mmCIF file of C-alpha atoms and ligand atoms in Angstrom:
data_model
loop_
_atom_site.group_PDB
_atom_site.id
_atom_site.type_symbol
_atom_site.label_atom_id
_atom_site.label_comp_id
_atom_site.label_asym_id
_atom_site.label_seq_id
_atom_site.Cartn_x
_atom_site.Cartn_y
_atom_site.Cartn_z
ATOM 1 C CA UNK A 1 0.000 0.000 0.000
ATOM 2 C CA UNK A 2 1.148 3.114 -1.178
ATOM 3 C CA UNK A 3 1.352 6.366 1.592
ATOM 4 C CA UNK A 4 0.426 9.714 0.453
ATOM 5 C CA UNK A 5 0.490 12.579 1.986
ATOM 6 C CA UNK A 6 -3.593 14.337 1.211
ATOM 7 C CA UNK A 7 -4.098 17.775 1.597
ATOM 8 C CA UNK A 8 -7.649 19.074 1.417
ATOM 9 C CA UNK A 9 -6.890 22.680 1.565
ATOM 10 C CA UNK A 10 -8.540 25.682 1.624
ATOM 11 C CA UNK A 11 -12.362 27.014 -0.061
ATOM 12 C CA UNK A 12 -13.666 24.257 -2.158
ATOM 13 C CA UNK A 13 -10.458 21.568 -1.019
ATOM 14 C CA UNK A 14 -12.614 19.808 1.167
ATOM 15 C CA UNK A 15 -15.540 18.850 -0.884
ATOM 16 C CA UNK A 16 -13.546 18.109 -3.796
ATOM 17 C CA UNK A 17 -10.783 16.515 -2.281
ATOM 18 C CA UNK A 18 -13.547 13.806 -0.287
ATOM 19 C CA UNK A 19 -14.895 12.945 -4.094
ATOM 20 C CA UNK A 20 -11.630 12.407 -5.287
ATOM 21 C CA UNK A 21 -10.396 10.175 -2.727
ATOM 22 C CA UNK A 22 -13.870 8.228 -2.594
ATOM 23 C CA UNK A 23 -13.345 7.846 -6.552
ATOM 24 C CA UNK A 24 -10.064 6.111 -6.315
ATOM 25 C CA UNK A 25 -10.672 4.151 -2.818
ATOM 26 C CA UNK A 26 -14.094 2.720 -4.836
ATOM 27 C CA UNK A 27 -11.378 1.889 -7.761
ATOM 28 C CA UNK A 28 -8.987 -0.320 -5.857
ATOM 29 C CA UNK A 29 -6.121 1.737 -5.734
ATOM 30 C CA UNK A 30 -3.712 0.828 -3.476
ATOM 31 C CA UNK A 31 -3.145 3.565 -1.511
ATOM 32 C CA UNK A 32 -3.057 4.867 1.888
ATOM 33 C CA UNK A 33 -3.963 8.306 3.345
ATOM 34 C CA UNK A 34 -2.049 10.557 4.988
ATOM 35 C CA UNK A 35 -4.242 13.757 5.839
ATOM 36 C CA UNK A 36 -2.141 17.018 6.577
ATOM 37 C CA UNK A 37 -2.941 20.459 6.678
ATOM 38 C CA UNK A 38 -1.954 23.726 4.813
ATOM 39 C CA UNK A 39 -3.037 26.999 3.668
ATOM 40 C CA UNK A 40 -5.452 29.603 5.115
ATOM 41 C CA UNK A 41 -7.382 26.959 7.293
ATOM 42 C CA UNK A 42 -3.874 25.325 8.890
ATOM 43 C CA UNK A 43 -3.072 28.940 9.584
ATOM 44 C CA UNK A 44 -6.397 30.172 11.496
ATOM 45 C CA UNK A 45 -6.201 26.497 13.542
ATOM 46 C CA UNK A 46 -2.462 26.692 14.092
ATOM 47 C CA UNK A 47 -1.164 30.333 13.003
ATOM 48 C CA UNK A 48 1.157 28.818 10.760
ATOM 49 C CA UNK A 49 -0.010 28.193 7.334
ATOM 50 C CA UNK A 50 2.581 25.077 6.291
ATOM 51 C CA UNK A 51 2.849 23.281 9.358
ATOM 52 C CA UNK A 52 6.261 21.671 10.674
ATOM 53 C CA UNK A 53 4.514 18.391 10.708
ATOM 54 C CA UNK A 54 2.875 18.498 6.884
ATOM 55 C CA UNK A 55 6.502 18.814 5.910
ATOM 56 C CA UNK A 56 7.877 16.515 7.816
ATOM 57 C CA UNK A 57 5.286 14.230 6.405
ATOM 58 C CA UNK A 58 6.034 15.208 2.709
ATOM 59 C CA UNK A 59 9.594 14.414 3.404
ATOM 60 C CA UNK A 60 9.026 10.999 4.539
ATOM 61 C CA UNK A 61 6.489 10.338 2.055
ATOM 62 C CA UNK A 62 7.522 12.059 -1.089
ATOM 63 C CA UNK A 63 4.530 11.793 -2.679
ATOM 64 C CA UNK A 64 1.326 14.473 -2.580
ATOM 65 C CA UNK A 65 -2.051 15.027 -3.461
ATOM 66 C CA UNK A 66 -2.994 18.663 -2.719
ATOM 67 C CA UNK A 67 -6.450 20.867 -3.174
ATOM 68 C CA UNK A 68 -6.073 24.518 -3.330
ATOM 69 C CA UNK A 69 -4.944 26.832 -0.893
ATOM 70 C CA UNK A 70 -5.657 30.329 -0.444
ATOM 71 C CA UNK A 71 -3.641 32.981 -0.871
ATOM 72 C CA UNK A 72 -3.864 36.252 0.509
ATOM 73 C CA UNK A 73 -3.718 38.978 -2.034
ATOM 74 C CA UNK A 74 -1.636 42.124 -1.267
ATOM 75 C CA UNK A 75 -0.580 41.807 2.023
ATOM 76 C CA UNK A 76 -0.463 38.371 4.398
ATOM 77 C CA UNK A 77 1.615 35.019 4.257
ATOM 78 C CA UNK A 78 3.567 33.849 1.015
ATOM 79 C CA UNK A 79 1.852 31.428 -1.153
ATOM 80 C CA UNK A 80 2.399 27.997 0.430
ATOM 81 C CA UNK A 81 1.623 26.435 -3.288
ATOM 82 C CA UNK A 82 4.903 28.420 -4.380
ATOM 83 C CA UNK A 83 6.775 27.683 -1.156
ATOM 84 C CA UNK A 84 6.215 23.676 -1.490
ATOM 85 C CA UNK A 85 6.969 23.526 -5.036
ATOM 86 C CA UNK A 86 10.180 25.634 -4.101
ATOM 87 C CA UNK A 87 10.932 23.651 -1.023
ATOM 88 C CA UNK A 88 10.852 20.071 -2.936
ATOM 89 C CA UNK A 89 12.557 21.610 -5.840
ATOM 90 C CA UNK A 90 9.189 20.836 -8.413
ATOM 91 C CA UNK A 91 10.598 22.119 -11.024
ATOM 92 C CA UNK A 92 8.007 20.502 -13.491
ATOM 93 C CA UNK A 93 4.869 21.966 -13.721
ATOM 94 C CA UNK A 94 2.608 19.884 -16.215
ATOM 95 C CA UNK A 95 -0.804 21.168 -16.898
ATOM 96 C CA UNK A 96 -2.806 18.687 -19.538
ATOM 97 C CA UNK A 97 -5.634 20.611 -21.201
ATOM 98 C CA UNK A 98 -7.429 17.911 -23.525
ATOM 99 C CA UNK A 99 -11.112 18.310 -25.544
ATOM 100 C CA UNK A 100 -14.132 16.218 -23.804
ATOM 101 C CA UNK A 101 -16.865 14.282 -24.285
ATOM 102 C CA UNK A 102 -20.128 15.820 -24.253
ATOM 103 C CA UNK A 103 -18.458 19.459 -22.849
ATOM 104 C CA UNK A 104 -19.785 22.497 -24.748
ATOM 105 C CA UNK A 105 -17.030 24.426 -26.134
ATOM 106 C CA UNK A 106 -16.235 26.397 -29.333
ATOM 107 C CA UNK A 107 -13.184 24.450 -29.560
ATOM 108 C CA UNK A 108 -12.621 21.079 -30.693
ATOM 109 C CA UNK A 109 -10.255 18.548 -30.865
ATOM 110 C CA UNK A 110 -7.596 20.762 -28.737
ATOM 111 C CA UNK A 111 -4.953 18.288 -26.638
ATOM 112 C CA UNK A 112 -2.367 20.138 -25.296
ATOM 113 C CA UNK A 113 0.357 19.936 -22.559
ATOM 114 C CA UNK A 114 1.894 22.623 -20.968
ATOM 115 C CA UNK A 115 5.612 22.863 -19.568
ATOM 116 C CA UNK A 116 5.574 24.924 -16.819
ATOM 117 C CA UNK A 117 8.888 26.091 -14.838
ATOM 118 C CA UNK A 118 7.836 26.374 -11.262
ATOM 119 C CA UNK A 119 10.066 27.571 -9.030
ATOM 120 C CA UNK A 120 11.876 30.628 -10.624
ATOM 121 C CA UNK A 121 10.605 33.562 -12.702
ATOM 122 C CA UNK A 122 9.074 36.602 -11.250
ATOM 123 C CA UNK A 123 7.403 34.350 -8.603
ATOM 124 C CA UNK A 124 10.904 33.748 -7.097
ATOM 125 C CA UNK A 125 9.708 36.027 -3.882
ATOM 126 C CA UNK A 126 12.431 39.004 -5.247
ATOM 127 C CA UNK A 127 10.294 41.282 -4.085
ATOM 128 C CA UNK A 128 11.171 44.676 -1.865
ATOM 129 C CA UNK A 129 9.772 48.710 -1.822
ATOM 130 C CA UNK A 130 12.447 51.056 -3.402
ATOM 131 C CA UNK A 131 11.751 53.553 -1.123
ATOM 132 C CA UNK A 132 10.960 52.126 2.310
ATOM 133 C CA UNK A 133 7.704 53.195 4.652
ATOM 134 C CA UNK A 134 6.220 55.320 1.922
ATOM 135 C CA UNK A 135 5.570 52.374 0.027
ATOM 136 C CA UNK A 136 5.425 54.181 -3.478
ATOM 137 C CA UNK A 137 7.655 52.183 -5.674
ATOM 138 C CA UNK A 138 7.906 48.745 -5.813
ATOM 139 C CA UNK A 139 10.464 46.454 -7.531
ATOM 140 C CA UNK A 140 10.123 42.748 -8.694
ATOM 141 C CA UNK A 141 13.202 40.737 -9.880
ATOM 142 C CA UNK A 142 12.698 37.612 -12.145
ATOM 143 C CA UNK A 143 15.287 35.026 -11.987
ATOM 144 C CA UNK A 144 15.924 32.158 -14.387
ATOM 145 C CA UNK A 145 18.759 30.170 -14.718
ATOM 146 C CA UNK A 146 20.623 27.649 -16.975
ATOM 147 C CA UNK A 147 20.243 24.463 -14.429
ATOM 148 C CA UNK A 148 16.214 25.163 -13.768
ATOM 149 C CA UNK A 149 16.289 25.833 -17.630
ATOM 150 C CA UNK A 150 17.522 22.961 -18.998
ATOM 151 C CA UNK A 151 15.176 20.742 -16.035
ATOM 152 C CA UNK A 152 11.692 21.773 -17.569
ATOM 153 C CA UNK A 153 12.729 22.107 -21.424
ATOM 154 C CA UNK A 154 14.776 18.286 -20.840
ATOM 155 C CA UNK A 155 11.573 17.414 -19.340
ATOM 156 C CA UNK A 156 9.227 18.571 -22.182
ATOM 157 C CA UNK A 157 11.225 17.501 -24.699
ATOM 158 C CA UNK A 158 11.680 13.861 -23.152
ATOM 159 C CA UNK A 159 7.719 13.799 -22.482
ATOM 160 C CA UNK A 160 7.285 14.589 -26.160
ATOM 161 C CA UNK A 161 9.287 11.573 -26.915
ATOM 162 C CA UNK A 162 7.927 9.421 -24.616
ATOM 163 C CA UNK A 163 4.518 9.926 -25.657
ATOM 164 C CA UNK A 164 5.079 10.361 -29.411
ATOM 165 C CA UNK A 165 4.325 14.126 -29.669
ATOM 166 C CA UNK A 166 5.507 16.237 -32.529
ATOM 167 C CA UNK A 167 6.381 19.597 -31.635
ATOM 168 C CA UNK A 168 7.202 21.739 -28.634
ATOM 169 C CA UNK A 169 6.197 25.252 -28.654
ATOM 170 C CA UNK A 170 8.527 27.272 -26.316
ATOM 171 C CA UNK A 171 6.984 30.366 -25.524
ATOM 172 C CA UNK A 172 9.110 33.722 -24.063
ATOM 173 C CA UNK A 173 9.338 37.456 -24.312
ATOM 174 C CA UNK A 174 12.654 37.494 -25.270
ATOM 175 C CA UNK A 175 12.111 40.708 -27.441
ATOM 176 C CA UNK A 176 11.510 42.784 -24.393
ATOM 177 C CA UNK A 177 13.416 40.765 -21.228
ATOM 178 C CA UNK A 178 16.808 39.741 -23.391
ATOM 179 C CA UNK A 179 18.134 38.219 -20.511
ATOM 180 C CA UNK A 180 15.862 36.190 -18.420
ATOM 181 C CA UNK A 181 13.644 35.013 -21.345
ATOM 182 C CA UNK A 182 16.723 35.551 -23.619
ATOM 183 C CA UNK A 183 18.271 32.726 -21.737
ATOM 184 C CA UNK A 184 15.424 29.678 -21.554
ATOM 185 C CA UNK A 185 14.653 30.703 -25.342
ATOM 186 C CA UNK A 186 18.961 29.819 -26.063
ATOM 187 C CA UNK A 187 18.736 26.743 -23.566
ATOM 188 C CA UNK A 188 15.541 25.343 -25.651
ATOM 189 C CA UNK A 189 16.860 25.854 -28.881
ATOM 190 C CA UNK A 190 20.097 24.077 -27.663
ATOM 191 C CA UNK A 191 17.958 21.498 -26.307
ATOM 192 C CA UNK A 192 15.939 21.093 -29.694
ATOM 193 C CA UNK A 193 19.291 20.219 -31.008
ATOM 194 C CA UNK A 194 18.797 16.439 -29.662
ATOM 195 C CA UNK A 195 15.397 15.449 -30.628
ATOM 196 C CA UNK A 196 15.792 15.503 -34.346
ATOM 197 C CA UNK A 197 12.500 14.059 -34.695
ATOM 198 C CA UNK A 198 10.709 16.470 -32.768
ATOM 199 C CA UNK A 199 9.207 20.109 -34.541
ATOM 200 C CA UNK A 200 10.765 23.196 -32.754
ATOM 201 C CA UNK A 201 9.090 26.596 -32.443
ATOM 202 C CA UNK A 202 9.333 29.265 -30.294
ATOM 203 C CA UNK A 203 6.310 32.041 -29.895
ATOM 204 C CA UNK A 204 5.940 35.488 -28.367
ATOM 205 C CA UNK A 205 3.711 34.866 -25.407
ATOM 206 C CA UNK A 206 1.554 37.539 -26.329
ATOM 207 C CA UNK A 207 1.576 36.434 -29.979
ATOM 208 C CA UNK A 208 0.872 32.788 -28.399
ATOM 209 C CA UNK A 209 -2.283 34.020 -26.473
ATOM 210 C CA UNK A 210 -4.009 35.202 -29.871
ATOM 211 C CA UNK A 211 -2.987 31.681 -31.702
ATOM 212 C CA UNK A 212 -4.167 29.378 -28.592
ATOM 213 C CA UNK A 213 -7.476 31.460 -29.245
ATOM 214 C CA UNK A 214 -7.644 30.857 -32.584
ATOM 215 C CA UNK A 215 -6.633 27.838 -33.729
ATOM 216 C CA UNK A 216 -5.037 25.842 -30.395
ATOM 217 C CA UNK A 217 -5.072 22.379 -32.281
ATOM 218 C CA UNK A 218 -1.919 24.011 -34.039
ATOM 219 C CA UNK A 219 -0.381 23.359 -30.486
ATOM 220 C CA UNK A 220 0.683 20.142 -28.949
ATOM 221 C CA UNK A 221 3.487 20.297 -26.390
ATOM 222 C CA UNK A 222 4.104 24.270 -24.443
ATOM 223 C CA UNK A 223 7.062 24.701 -22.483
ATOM 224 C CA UNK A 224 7.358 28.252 -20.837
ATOM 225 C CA UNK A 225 8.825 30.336 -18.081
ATOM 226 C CA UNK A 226 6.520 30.424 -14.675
ATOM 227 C CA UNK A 227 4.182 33.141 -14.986
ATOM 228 C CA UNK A 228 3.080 33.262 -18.503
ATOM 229 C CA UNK A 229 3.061 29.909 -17.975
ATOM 230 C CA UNK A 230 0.632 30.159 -15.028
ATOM 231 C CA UNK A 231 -1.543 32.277 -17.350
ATOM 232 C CA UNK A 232 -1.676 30.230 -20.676
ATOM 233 C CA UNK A 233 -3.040 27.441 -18.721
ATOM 234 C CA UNK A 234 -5.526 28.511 -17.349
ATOM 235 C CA UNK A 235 -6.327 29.845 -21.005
ATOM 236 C CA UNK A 236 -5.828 26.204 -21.912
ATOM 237 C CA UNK A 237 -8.422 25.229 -19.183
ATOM 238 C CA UNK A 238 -10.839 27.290 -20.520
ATOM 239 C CA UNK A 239 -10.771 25.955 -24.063
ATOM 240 C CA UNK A 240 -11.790 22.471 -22.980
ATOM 241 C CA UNK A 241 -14.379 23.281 -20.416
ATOM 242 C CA UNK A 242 -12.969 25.281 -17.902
ATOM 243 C CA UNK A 243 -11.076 25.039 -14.979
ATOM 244 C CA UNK A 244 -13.172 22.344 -13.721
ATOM 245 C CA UNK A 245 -11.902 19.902 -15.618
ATOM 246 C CA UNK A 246 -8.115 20.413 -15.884
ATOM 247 C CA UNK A 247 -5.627 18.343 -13.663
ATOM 248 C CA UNK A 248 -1.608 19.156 -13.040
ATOM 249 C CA UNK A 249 1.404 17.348 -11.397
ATOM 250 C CA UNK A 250 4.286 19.045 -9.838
ATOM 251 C CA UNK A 251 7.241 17.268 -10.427
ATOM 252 C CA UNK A 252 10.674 16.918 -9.294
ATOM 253 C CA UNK A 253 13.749 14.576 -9.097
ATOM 254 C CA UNK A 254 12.758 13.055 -5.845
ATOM 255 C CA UNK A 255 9.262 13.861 -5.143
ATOM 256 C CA UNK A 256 5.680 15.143 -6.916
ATOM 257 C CA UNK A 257 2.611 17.100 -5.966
ATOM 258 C CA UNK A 258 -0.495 16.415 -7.978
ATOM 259 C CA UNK A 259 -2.823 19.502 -7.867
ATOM 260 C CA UNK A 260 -5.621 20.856 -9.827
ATOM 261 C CA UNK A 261 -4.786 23.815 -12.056
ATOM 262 C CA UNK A 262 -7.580 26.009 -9.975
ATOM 263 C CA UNK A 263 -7.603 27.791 -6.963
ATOM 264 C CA UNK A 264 -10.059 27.604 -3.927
ATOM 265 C CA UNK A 265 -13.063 29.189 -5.874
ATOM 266 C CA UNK A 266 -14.373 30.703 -2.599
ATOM 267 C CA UNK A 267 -17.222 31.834 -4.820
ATOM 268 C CA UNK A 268 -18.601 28.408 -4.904
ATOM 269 C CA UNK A 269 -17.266 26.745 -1.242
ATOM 270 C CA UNK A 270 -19.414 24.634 0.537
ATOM 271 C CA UNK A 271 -22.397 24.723 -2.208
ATOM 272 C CA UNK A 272 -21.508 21.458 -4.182
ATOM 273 C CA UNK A 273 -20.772 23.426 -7.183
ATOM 274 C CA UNK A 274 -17.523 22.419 -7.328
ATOM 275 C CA UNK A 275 -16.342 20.347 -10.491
ATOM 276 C CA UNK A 276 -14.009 17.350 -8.809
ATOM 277 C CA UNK A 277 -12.824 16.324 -11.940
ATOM 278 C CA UNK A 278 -9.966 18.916 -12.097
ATOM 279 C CA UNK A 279 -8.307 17.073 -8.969
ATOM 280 C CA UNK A 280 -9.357 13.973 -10.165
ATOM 281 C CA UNK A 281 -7.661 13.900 -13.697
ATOM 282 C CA UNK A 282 -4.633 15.295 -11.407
ATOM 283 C CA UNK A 283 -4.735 11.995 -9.132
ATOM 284 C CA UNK A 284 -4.934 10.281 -12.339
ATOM 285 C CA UNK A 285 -1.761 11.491 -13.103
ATOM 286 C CA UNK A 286 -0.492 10.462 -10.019
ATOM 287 C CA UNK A 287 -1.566 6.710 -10.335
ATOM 288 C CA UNK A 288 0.385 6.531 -13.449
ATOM 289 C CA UNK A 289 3.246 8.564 -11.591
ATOM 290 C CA UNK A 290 2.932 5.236 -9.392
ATOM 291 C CA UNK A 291 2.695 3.062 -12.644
ATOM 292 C CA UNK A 292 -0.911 2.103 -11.558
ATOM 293 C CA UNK A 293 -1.731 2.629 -15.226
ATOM 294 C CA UNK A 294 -4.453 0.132 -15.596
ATOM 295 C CA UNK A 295 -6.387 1.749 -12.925
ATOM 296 C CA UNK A 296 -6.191 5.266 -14.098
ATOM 297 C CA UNK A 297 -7.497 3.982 -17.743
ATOM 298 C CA UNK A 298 -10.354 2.529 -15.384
ATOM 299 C CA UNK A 299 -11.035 5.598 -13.616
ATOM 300 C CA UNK A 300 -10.727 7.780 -16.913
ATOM 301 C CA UNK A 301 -13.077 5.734 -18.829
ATOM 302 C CA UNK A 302 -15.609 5.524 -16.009
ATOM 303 C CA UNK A 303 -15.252 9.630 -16.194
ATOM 304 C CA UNK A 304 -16.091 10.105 -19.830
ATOM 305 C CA UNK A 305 -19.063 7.284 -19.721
ATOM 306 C CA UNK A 306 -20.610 9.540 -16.680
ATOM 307 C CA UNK A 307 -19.935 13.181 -19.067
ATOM 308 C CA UNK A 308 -21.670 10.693 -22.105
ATOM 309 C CA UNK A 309 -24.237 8.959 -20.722
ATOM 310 C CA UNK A 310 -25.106 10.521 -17.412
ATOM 311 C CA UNK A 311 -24.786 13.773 -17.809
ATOM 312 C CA UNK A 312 -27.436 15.166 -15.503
ATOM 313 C CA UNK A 313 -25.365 13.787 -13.146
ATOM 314 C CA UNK A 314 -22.641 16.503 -13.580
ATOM 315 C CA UNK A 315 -21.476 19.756 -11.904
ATOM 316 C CA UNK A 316 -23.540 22.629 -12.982
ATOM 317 C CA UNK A 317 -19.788 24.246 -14.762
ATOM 318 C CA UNK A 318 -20.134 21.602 -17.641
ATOM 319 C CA UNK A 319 -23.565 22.019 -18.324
ATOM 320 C CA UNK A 320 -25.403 19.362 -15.760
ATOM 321 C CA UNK A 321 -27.629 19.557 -13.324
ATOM 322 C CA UNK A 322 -26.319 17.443 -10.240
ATOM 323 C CA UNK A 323 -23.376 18.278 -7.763
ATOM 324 C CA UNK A 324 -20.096 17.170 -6.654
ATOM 325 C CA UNK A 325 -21.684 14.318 -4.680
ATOM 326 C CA UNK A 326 -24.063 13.287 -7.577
ATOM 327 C CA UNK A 327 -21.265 13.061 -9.258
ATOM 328 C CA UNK A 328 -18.406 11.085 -7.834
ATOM 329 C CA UNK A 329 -21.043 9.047 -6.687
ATOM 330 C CA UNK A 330 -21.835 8.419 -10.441
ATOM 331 C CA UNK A 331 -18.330 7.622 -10.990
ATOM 332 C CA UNK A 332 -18.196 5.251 -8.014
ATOM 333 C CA UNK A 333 -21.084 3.082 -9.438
ATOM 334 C CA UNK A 334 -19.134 2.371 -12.551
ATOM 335 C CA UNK A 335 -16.025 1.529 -10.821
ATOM 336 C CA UNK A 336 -17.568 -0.903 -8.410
ATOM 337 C CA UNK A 337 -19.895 -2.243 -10.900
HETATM 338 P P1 LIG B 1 -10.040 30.010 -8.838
HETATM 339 O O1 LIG B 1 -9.288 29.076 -9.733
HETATM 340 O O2 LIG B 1 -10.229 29.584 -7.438
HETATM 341 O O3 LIG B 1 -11.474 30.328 -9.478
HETATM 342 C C1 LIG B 1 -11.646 30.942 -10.747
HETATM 343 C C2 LIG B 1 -13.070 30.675 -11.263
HETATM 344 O O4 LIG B 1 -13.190 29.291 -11.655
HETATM 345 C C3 LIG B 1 -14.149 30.895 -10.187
HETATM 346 O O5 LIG B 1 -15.273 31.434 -10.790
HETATM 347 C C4 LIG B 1 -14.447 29.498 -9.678
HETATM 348 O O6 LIG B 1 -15.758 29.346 -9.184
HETATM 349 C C5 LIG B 1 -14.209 28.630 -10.920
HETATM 350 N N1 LIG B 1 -13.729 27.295 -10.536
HETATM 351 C C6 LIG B 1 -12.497 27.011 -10.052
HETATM 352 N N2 LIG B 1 -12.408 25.696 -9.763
HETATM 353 C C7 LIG B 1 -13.597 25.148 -10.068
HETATM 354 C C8 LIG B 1 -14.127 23.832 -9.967
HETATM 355 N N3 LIG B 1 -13.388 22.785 -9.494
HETATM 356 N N4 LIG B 1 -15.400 23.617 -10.358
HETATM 357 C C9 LIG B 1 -16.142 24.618 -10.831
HETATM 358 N N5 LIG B 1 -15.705 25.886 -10.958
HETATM 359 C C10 LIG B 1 -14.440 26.152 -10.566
HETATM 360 O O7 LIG B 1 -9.235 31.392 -8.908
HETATM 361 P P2 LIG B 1 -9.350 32.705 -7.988
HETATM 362 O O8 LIG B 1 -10.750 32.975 -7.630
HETATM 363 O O9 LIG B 1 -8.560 33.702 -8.724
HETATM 364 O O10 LIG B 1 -8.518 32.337 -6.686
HETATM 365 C C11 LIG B 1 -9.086 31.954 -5.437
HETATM 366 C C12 LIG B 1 -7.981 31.587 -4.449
HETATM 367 O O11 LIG B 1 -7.287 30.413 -4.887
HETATM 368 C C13 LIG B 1 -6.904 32.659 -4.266
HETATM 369 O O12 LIG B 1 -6.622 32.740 -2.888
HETATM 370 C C14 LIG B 1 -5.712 32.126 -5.031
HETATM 371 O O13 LIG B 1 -4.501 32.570 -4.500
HETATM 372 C C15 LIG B 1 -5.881 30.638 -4.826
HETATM 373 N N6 LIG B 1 -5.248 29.802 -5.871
HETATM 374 C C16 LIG B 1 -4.677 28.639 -5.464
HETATM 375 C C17 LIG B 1 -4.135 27.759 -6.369
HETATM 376 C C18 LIG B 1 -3.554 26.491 -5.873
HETATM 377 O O14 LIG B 1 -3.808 26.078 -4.746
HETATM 378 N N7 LIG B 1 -2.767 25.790 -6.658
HETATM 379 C C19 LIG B 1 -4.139 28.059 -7.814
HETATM 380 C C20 LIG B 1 -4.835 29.281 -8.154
HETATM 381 C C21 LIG B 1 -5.364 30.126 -7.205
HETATM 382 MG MG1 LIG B 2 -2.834 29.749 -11.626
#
């Protein structure tokens, strides 16, 4: 039996993270819970918002499946989403975003993967006022480098081959930031240089927002720097149905997080709005992290039978009429079945 550490989280966490894990106990996945606490709830019940002990049990464990935390904006504690992927070194953010059965969109057909880097950037934490108390002038440095460069664009690339992609789309503002973007657009082309068989492009990022609009089955695999990366997947999300339905794995040499691309959706918390498929499709990725590939084929098929054939079953975000429980219960039934 496999431990993992589970971290329901903050705003919605709770309700989707029970679905989630009743999905893949009802699927006979061999795993074991570990339940740990983070975010804005672990700080109002302890005053810290990561916990000595949720690291300590990520350490032992290695292995984590996470719902969103909150984040302050302005003012308040450091993102803890940023922190753990900094702490465990998870340099590899990768953020599926793949058409669906029975999902209204104006896009079709659209199955992309995004590369993102996830520890450097301008979400480093470089942050400081220019001018002290007066608070008038703020400054913001991003940092890439060669060694967390080559990480993510190796691991696109080598994903691409693995999986028999075509092309990787590296995406920068090199034009304007010659130095930071300047450098991961030089360590990807140097990087194209071994993968013969694999098409090499590199895109504006602004340039790439208007293409993934207009025609994103042009794209296949993205690899880009942290925060445009941040952005054009959650663009991704919402050409396939939204951020409901789009998973993500952080992950590094020695350990992984598996995470939904959203946040905490307070707008929808404790209503059973909430779509559990995003963290699902990321705990898929983690089976087959674990090489449980037979039962994450099990659990996907089960999914796409409930968005075919049951569909009044579904959150209200993808155009049914049930709720998260209506759902994963749905799900459930197939798998035991
Ligand atoms: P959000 O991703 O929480 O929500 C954006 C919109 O998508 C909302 O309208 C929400 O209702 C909807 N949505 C999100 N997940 C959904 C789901 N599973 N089913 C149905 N609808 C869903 O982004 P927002 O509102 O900007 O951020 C809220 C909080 O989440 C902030 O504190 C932010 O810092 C945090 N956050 C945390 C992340 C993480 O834990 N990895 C990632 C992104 C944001
Ligand atoms: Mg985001």
């Amino acid at each position: 039996m496999k431990n993992i550490v589970l971290i329901p989280g903050d705003g919605i966490g709770k309700e989707i993270t029970k679905a989630v894990t009743d999905i893949l106990d009802a699927s006979g996945a061999n795993l074991h819970w570990i339940e740990c606490k983070a975010g804005e709830s672990a700080y109002k019940e302890t005053g810290n918002p990561l916990p000595e002990e949720t690291i300590e049990a990520i350490k032992k464990h290695r292995i984590v499946l996470k719902g969103p935390l909150t984040t302050p904006v302005g003012a308040g504690f450091r993102s803890i989403n940023v922190a753990l992927r900094q702490k465990f070194n998870l340099y590899s953010n990768i953020r599926p975003a793949k058409s669906l059965p029975n999902i209204e969109s104006p896009f079709r057909a659209v199955d992309i993967v995004l590369f993102r880097e996830n520890t450097q950037g301008l979400y480093f934490g470089k942050e400081h006022w220019v001018d002290g108390d007066t608070k008038n002038h703020a400054e913001s440095i991003a940092v890439v480098t060669r060694d967390a460069s080559e990480k993510i664009i190796t691991a696109a690339f080598e994903y691409a081959k693995k999986n028999k992609r075509k092309k990787v789309t590296l995406v920068h503002k090199a034009n304007i930031l010659k130095l930071t973007t300047g450098l991961f657009l030089d360590i990807g082309k140097e990087i194209a240089e071994n993968y013969p068989e694999i098409e090499f492009q590199d895109l504006i990022v602004d340039n790439m927002a208007m293409q993934m609009v207009l025609r994103p089955q042009q794209f296949d695999v993205i690899v880009t720097t942290n925060l445009f990366g941040d952005i054009l997947s959650d663009l991704a999300s919402g050409l396939v149905g939204g951020l409901g339905v789009t998973g993500a794995a952080n992950i590094g040499d020695d350990a992984a997080m598996f995470e939904a691309v959203h946040g905490s959706a307070p707008d929808i918390a404790g209503k059973g709005l909430a779509n559990p498929t995003a963290l699902l499709f990321s705990a898929l990725m983690m089976l087959e992290y674990l090489n449980q590939y037979r039962t994450a084929e099990k659990i996907r098929s089960a999914v796409y039978t409930v968005l075919q054939d049951h569909k009044e079953d579904c959150t209200k975000d993808i155009g049914g009429q049930g709720t998260t429980e209506s759902y994963s219960e749905a799900i459930c039934k197939l798998l035991i079945n």
